[in-house]
PDB file of C-alpha atoms (C1' of nucleotides) in Angstrom:
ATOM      1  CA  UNK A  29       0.000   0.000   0.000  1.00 50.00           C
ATOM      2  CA  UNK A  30       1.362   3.443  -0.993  1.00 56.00           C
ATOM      3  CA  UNK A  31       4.300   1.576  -2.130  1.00 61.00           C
ATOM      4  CA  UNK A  32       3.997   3.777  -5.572  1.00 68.00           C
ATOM      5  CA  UNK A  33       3.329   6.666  -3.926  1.00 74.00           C
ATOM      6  CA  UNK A  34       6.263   6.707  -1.246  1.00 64.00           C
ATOM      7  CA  UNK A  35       8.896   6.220  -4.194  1.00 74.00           C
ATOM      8  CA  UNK A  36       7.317   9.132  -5.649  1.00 82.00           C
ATOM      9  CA  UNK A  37       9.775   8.458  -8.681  1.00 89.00           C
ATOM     10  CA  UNK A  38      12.937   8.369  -6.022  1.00 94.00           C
ATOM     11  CA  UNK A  39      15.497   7.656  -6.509  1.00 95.00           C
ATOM     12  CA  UNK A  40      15.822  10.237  -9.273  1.00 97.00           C
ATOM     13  CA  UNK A  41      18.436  11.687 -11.291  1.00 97.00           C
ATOM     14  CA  UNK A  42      19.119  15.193 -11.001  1.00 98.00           C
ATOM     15  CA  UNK A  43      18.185  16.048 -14.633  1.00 97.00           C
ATOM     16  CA  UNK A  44      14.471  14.542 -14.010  1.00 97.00           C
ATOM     17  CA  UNK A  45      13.987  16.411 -10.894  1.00 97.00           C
ATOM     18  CA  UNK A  46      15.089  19.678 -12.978  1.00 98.00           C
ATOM     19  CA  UNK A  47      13.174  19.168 -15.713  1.00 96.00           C
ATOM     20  CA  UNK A  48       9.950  18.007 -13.678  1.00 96.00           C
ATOM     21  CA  UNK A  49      10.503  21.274 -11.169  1.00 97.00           C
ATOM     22  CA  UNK A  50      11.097  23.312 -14.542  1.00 97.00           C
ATOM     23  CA  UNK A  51      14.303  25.111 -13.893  1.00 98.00           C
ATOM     24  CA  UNK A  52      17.788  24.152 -14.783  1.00 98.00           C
ATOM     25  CA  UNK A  53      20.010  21.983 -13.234  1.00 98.00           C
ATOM     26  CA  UNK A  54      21.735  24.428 -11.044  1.00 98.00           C
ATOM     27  CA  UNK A  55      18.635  25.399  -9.530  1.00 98.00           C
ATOM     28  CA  UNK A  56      17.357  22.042  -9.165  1.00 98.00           C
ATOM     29  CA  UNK A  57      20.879  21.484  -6.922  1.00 98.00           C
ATOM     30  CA  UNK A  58      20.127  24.145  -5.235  1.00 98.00           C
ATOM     31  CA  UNK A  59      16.851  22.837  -4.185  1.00 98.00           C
ATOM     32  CA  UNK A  60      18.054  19.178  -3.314  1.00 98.00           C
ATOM     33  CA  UNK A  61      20.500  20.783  -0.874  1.00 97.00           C
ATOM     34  CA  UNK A  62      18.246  22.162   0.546  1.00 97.00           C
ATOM     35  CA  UNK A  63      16.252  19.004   1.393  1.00 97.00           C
ATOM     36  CA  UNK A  64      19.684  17.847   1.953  1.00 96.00           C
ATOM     37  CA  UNK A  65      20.498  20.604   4.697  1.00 95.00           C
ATOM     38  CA  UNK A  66      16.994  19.661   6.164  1.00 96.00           C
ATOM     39  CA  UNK A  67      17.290  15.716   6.272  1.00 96.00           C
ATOM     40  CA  UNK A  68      15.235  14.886   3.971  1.00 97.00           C
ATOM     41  CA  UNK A  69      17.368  13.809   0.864  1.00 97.00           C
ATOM     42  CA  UNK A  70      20.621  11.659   0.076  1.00 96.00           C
ATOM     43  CA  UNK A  71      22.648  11.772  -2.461  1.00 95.00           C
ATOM     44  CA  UNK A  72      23.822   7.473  -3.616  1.00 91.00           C
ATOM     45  CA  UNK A  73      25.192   6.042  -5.885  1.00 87.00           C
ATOM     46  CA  UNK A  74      24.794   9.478  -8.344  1.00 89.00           C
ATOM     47  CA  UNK A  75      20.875   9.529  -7.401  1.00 96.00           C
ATOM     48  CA  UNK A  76      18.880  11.430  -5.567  1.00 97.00           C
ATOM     49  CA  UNK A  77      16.884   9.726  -3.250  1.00 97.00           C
ATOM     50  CA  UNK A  78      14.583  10.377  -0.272  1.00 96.00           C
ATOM     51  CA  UNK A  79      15.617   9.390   3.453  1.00 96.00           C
ATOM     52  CA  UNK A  80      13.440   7.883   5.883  1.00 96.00           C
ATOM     53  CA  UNK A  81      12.307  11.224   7.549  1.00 96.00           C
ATOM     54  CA  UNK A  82      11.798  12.495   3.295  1.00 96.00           C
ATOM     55  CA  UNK A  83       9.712   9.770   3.028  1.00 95.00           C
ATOM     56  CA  UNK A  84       7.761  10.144   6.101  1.00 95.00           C
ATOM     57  CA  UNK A  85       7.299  13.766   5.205  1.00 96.00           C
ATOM     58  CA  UNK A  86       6.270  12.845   1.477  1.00 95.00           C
ATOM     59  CA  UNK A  87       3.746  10.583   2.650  1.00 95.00           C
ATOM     60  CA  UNK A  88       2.317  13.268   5.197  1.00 96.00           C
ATOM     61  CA  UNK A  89       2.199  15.423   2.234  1.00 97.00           C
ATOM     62  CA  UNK A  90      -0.417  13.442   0.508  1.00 96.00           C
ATOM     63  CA  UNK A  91      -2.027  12.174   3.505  1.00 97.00           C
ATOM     64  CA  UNK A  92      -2.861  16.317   3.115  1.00 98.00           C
ATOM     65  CA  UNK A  93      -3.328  16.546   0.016  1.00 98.00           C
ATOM     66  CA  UNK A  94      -5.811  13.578  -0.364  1.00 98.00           C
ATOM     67  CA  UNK A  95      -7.895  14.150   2.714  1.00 98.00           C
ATOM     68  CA  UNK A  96      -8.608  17.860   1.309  1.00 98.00           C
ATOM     69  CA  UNK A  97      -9.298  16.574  -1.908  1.00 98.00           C
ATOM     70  CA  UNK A  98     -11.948  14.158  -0.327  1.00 98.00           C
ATOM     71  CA  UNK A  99     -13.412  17.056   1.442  1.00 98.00           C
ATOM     72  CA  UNK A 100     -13.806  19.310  -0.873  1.00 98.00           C
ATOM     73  CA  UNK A 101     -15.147  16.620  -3.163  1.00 98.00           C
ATOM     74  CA  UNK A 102     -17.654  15.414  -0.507  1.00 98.00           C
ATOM     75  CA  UNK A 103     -18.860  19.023  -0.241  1.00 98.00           C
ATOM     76  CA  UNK A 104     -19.828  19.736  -3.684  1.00 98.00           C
ATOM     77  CA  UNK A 105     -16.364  20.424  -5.832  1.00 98.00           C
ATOM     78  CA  UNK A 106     -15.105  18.641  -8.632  1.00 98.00           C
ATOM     79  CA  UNK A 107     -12.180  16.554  -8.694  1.00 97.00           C
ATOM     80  CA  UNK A 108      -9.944  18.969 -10.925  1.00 96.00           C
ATOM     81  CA  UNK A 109     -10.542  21.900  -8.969  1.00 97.00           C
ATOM     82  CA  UNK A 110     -10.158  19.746  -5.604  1.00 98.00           C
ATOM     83  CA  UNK A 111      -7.003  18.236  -6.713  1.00 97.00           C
ATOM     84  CA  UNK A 112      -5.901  21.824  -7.673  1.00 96.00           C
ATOM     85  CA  UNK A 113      -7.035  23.678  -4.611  1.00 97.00           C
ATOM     86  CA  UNK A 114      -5.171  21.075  -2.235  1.00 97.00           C
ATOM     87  CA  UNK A 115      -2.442  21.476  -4.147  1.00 96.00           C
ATOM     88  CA  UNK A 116      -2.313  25.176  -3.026  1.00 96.00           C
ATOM     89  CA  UNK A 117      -2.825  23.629   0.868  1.00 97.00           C
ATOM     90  CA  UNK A 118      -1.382  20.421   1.261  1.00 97.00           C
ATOM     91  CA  UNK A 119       1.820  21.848   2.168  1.00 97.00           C
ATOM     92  CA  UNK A 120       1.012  24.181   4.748  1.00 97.00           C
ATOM     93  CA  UNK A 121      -1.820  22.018   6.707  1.00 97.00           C
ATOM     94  CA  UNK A 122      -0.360  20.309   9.537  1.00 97.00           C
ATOM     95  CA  UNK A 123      -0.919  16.564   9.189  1.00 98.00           C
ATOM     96  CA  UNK A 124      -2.894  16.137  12.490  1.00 98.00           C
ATOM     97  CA  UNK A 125      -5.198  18.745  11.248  1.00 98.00           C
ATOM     98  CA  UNK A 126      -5.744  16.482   8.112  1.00 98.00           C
ATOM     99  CA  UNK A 127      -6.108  13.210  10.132  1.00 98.00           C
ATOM    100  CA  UNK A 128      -8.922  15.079  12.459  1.00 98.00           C
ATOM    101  CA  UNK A 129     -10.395  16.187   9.262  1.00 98.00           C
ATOM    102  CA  UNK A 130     -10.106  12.489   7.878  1.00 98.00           C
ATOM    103  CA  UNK A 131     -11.687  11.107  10.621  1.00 98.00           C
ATOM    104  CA  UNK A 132     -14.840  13.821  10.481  1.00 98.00           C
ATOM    105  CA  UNK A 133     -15.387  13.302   6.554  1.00 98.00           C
ATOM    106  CA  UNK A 134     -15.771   8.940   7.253  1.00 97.00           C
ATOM    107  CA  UNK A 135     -12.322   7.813   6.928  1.00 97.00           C
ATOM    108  CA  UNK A 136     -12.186   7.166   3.219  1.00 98.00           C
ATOM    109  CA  UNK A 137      -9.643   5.039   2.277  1.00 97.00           C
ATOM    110  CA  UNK A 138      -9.351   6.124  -1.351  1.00 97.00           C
ATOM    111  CA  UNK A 139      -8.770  10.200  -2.331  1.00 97.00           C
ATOM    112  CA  UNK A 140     -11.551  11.134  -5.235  1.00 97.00           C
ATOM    113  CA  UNK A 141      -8.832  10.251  -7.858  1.00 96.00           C
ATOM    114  CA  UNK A 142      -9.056   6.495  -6.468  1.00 97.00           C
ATOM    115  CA  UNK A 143      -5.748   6.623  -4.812  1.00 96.00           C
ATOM    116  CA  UNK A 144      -4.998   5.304  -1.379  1.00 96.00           C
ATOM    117  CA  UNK A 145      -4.981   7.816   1.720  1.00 96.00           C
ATOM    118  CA  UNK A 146      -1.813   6.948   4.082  1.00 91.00           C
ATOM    119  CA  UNK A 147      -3.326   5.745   7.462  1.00 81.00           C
ATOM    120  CA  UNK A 148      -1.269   4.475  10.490  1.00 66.00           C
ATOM    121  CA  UNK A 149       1.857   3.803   8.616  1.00 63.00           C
TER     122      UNK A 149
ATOM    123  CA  UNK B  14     -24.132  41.687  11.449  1.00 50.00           C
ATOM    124  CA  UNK B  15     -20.833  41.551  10.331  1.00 57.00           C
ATOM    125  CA  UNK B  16     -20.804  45.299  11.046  1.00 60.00           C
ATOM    126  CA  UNK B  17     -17.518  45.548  13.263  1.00 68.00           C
ATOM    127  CA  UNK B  18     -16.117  43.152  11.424  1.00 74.00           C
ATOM    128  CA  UNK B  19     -16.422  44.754   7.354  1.00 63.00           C
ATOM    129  CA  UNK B  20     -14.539  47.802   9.418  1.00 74.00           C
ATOM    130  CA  UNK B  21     -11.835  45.887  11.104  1.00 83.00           C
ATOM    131  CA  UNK B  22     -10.487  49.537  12.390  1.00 89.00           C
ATOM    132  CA  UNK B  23     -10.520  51.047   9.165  1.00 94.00           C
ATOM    133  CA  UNK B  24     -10.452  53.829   8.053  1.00 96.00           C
ATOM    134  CA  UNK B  25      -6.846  53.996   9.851  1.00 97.00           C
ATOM    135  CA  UNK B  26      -3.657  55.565  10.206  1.00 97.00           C
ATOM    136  CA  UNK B  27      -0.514  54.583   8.346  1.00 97.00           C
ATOM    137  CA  UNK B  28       0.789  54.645  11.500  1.00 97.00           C
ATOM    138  CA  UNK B  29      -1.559  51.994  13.083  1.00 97.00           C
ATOM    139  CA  UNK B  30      -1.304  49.633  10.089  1.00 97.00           C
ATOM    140  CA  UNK B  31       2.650  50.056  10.600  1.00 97.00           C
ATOM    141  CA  UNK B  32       2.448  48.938  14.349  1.00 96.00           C
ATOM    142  CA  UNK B  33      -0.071  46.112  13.733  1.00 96.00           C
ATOM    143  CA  UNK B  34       2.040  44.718  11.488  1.00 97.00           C
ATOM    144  CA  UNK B  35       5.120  45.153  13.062  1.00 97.00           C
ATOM    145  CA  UNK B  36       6.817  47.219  10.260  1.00 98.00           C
ATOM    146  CA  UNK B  37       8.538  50.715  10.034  1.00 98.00           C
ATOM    147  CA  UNK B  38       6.260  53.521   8.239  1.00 98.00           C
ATOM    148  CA  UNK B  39       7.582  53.384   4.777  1.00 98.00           C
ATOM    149  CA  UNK B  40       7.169  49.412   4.700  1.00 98.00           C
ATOM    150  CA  UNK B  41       3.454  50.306   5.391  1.00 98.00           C
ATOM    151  CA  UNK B  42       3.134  52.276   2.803  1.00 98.00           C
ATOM    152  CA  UNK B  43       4.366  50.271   0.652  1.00 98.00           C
ATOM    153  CA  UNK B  44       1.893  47.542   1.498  1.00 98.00           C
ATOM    154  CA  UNK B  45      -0.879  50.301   1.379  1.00 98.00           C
ATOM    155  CA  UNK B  46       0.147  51.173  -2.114  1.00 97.00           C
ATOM    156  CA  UNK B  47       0.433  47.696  -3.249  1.00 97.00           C
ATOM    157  CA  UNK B  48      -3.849  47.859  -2.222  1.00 97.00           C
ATOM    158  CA  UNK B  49      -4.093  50.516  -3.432  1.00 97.00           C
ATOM    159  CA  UNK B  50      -2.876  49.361  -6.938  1.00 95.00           C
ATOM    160  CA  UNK B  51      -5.259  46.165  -6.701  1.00 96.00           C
ATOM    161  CA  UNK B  52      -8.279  48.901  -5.671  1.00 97.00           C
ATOM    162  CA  UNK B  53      -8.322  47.545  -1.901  1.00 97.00           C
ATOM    163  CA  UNK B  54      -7.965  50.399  -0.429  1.00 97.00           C
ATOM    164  CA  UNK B  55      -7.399  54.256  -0.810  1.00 96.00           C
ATOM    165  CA  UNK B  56      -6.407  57.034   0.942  1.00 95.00           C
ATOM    166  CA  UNK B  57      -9.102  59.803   2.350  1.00 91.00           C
ATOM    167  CA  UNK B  58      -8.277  62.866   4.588  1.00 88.00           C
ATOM    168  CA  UNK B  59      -4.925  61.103   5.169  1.00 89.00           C
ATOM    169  CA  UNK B  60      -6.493  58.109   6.844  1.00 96.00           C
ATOM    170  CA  UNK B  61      -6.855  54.859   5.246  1.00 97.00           C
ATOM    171  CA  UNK B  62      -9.547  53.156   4.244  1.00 97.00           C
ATOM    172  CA  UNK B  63     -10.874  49.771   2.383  1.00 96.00           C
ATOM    173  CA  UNK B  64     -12.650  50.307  -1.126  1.00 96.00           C
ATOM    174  CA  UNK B  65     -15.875  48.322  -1.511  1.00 96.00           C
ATOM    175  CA  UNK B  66     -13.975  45.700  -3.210  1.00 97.00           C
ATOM    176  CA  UNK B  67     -11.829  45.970  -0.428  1.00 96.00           C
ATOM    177  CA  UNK B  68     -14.554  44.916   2.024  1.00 95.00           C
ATOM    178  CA  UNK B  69     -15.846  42.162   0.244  1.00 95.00           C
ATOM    179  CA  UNK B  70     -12.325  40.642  -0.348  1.00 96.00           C
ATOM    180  CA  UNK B  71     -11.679  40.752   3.523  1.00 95.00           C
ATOM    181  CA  UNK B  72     -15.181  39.120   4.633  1.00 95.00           C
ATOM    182  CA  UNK B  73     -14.265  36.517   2.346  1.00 96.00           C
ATOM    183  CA  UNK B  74     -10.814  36.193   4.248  1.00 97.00           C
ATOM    184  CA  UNK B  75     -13.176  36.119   7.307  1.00 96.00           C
ATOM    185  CA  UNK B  76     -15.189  33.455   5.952  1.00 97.00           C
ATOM    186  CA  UNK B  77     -13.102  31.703   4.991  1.00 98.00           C
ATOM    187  CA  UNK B  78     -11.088  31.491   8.054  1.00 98.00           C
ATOM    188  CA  UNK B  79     -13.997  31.056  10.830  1.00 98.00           C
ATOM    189  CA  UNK B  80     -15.419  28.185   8.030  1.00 98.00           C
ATOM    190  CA  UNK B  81     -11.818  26.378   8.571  1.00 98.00           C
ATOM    191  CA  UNK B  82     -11.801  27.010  11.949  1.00 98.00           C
ATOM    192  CA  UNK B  83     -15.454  26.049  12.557  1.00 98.00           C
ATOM    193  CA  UNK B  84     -13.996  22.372  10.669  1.00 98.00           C
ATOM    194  CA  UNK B  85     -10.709  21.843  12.757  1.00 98.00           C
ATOM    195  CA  UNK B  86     -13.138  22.564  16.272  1.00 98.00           C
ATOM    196  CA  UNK B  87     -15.673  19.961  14.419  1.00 98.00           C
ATOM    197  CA  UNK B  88     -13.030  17.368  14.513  1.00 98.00           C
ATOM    198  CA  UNK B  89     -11.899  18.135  17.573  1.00 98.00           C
ATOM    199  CA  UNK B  90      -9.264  20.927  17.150  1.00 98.00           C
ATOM    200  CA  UNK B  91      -9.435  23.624  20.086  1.00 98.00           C
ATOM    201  CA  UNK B  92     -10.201  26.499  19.613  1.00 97.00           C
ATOM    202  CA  UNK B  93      -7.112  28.287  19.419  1.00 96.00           C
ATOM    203  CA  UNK B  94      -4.758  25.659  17.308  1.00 97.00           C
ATOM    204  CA  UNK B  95      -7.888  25.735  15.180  1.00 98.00           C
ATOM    205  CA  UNK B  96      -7.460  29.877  15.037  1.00 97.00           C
ATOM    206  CA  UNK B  97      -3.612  29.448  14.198  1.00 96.00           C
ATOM    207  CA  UNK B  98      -3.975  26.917  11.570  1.00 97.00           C
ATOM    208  CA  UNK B  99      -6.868  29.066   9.818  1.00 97.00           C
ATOM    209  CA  UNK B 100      -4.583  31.954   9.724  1.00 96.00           C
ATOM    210  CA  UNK B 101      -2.130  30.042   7.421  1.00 96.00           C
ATOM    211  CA  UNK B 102      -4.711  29.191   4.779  1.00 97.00           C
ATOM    212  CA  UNK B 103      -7.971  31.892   5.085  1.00 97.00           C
ATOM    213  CA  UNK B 104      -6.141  34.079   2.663  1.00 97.00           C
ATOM    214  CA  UNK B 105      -5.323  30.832   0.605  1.00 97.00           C
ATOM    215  CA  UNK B 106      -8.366  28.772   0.529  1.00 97.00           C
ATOM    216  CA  UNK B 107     -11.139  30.166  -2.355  1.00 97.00           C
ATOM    217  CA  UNK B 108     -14.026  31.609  -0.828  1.00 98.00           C
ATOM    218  CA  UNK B 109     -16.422  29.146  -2.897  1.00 98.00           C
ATOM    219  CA  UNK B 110     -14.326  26.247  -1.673  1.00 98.00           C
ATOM    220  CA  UNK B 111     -15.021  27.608   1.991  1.00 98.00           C
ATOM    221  CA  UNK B 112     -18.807  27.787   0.791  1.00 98.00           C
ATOM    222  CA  UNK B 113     -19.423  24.435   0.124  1.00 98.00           C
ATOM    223  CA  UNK B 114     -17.123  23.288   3.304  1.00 98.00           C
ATOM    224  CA  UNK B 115     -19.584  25.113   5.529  1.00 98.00           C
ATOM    225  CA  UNK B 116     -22.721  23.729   3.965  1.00 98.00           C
ATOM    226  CA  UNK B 117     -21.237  20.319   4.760  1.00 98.00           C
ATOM    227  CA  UNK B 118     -20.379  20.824   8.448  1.00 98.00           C
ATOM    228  CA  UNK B 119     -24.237  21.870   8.888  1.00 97.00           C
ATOM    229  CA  UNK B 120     -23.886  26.084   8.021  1.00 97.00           C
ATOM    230  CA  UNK B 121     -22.680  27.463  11.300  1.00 98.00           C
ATOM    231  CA  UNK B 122     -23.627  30.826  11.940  1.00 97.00           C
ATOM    232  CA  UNK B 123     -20.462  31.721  14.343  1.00 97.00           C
ATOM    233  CA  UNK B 124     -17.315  30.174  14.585  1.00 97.00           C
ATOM    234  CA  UNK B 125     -15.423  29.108  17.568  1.00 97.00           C
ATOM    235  CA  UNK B 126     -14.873  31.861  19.067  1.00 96.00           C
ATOM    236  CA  UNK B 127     -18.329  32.944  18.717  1.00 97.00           C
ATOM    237  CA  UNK B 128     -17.723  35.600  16.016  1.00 96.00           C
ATOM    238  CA  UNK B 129     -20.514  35.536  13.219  1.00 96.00           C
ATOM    239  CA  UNK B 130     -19.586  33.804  10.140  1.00 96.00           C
ATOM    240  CA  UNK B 131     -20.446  35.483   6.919  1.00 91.00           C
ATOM    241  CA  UNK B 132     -23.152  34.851   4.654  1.00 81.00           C
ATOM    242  CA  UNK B 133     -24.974  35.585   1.659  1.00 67.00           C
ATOM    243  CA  UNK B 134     -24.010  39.173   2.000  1.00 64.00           C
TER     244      UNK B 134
ATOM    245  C1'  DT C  10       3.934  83.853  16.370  1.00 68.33           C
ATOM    246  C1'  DA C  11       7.559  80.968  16.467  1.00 68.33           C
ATOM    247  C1'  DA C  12       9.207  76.503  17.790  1.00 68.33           C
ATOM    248  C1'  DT C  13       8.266  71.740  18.058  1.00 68.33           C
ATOM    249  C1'  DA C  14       6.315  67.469  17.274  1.00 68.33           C
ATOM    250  C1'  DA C  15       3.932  64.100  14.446  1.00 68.33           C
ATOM    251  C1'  DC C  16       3.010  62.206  10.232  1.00 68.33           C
ATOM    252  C1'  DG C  17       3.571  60.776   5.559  1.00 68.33           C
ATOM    253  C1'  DT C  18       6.661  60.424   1.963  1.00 68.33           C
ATOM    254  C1'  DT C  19      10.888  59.751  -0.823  1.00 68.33           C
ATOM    255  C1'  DA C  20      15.330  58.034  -1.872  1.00 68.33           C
ATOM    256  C1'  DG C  21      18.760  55.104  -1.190  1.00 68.33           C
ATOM    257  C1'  DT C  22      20.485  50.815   0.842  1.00 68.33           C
ATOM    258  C1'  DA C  23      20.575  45.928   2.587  1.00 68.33           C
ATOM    259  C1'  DT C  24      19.160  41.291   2.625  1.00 68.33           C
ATOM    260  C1'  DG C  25      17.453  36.924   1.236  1.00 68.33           C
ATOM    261  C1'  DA C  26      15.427  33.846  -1.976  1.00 68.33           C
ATOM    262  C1'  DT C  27      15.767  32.117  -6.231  1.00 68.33           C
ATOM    263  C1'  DA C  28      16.628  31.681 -11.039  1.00 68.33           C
ATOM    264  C1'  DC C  29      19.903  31.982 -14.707  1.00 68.33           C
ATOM    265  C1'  DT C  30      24.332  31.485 -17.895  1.00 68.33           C
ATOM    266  C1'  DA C  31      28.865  29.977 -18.625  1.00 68.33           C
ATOM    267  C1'  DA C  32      32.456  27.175 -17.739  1.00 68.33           C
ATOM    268  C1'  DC C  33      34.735  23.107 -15.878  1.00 68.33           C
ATOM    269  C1'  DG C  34      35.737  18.202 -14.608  1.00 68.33           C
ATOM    270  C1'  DA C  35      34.694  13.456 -14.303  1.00 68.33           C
ATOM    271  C1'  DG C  36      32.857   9.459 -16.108  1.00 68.33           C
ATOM    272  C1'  DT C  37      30.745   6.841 -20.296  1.00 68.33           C
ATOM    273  C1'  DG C  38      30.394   5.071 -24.575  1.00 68.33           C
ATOM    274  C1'  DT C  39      31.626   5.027 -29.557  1.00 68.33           C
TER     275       DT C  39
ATOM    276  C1'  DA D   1      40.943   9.416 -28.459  1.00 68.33           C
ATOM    277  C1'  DC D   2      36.840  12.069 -28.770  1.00 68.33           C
ATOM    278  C1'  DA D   3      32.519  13.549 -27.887  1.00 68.33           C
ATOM    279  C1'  DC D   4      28.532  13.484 -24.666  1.00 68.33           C
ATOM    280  C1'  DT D   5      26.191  13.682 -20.627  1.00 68.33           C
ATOM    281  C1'  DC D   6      25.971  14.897 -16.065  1.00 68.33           C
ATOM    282  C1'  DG D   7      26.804  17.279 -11.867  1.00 68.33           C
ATOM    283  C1'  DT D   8      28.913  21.098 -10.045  1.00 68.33           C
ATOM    284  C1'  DT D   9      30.748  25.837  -9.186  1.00 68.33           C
ATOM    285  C1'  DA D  10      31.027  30.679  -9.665  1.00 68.33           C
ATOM    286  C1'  DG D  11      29.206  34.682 -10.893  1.00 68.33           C
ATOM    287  C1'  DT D  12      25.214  37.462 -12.144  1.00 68.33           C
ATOM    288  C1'  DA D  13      20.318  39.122 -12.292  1.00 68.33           C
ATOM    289  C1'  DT D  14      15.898  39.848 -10.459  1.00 68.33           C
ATOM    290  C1'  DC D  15      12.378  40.418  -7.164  1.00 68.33           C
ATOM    291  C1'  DA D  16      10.305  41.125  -2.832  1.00 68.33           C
ATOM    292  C1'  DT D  17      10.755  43.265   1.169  1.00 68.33           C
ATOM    293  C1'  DA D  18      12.566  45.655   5.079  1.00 68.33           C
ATOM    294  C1'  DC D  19      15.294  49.343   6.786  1.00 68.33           C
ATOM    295  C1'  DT D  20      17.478  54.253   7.833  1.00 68.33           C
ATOM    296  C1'  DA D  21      17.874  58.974   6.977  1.00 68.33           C
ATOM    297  C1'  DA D  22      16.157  63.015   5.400  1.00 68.33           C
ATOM    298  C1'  DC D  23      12.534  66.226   4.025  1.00 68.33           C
ATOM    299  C1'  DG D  24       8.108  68.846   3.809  1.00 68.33           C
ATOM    300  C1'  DT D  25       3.593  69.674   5.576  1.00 68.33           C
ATOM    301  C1'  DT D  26       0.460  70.087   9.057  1.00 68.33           C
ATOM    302  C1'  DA D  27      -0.911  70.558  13.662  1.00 68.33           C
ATOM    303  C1'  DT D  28       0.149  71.725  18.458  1.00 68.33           C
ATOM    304  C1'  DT D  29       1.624  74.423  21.897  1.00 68.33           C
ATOM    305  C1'  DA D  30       4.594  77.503  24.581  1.00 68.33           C
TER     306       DA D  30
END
DNA sequence: TAATAACGTTAGTATGATACTAACGAGTGT
DNA sequence: ACACTCGTTAGTATCATACTAACGTTATTA
């Protein structure tokens, strides 16, 4: 379960990140040393991947993103414009927020796109 | 309804908005011109003031943040994490998104903190 | 009335975030 | 041996934003 979604395409070679961010290389180096600086990235074997607290914090991400999506879709919205608007949110909302939330809204398992919400873990 | 609230201490000093948001006069003013170049606010007998668009665009902020608050307390947020958190997304979140959130969590006329929610209008 | 204080405003400066180009070096494959 | 790709570094540009210092106008007050 989630075992796509916690790769997230990691590990990952610095060109893909750059060209998936849209900037150039440089920038995108600048960005994964960030994550570096923060924990959250390695650099192996010439790849880029995500450490265990990266992971943890990708999968928190769309444990976010997928419980606002469900939300928003429960209240009325379509998916596009869900998927969009938690995209604007689903890195700002703290995750216990989202799991309070998850639990009001019936504990879906599955976000309106028919992918799996994180639980436990 | 809603009457202290449209106000929010407007029309005010430059002064006052400096000190409330912890900034030196000309960093005020800058922020006050940057309204008034979206038509937020403008400037009469040297106090400032909200336009009518100006209003409407911060009861939506309003709405939408005592909406998002009114959902964190309905899971079981308190009251004031649930005030913190809304602060990081009411001037994110789309007003129609909030609109269809609070039809969902049964239209609640005040939020938390017993301050009237904004409707119609 | 003259001096002072308060306020808004301008100009110039500093900082931080972030992107870019250009150039270089190491490894890979033809 | 050469060319390519990739990552990396250094230097530059831009943008947003805050600041200080100085100035002019208005209002207050001695």
């Amino acid at each position: 379960m989630l075992e796509e979604d916690s790769k997230l395409g990691f590990p990952m070679r610095l060109h893909e990140i750059a060209s998936l961010l849209r900037v150039k290389p440089p920038s995108a180096l600048n960005i994964v040393k960030r994550l570096q600086e923060k924990g959250l990235a390695k650099t192996r074997d010439g790849m880029i991947a995500l450490t265990e607290p990266g992971i943890r914090t990708a999968k928190s991400i769309l444990l976010v993103h997928r419980t606002y999506e469900s939300l928003l879709c429960q209240s009325g919205a379509s998916k596009n414009s869900a998927c969009q608007e938690a995209s604007e949110v689903d890195f700002i909302i703290p995750e216990e927020d989202a799991r309070k939330i998850l639990r009001k809204i019936g504990d879906p398992k599955y976000c309106p796109h028919g992918k799996p919400i994180p639980d436990g873990d």
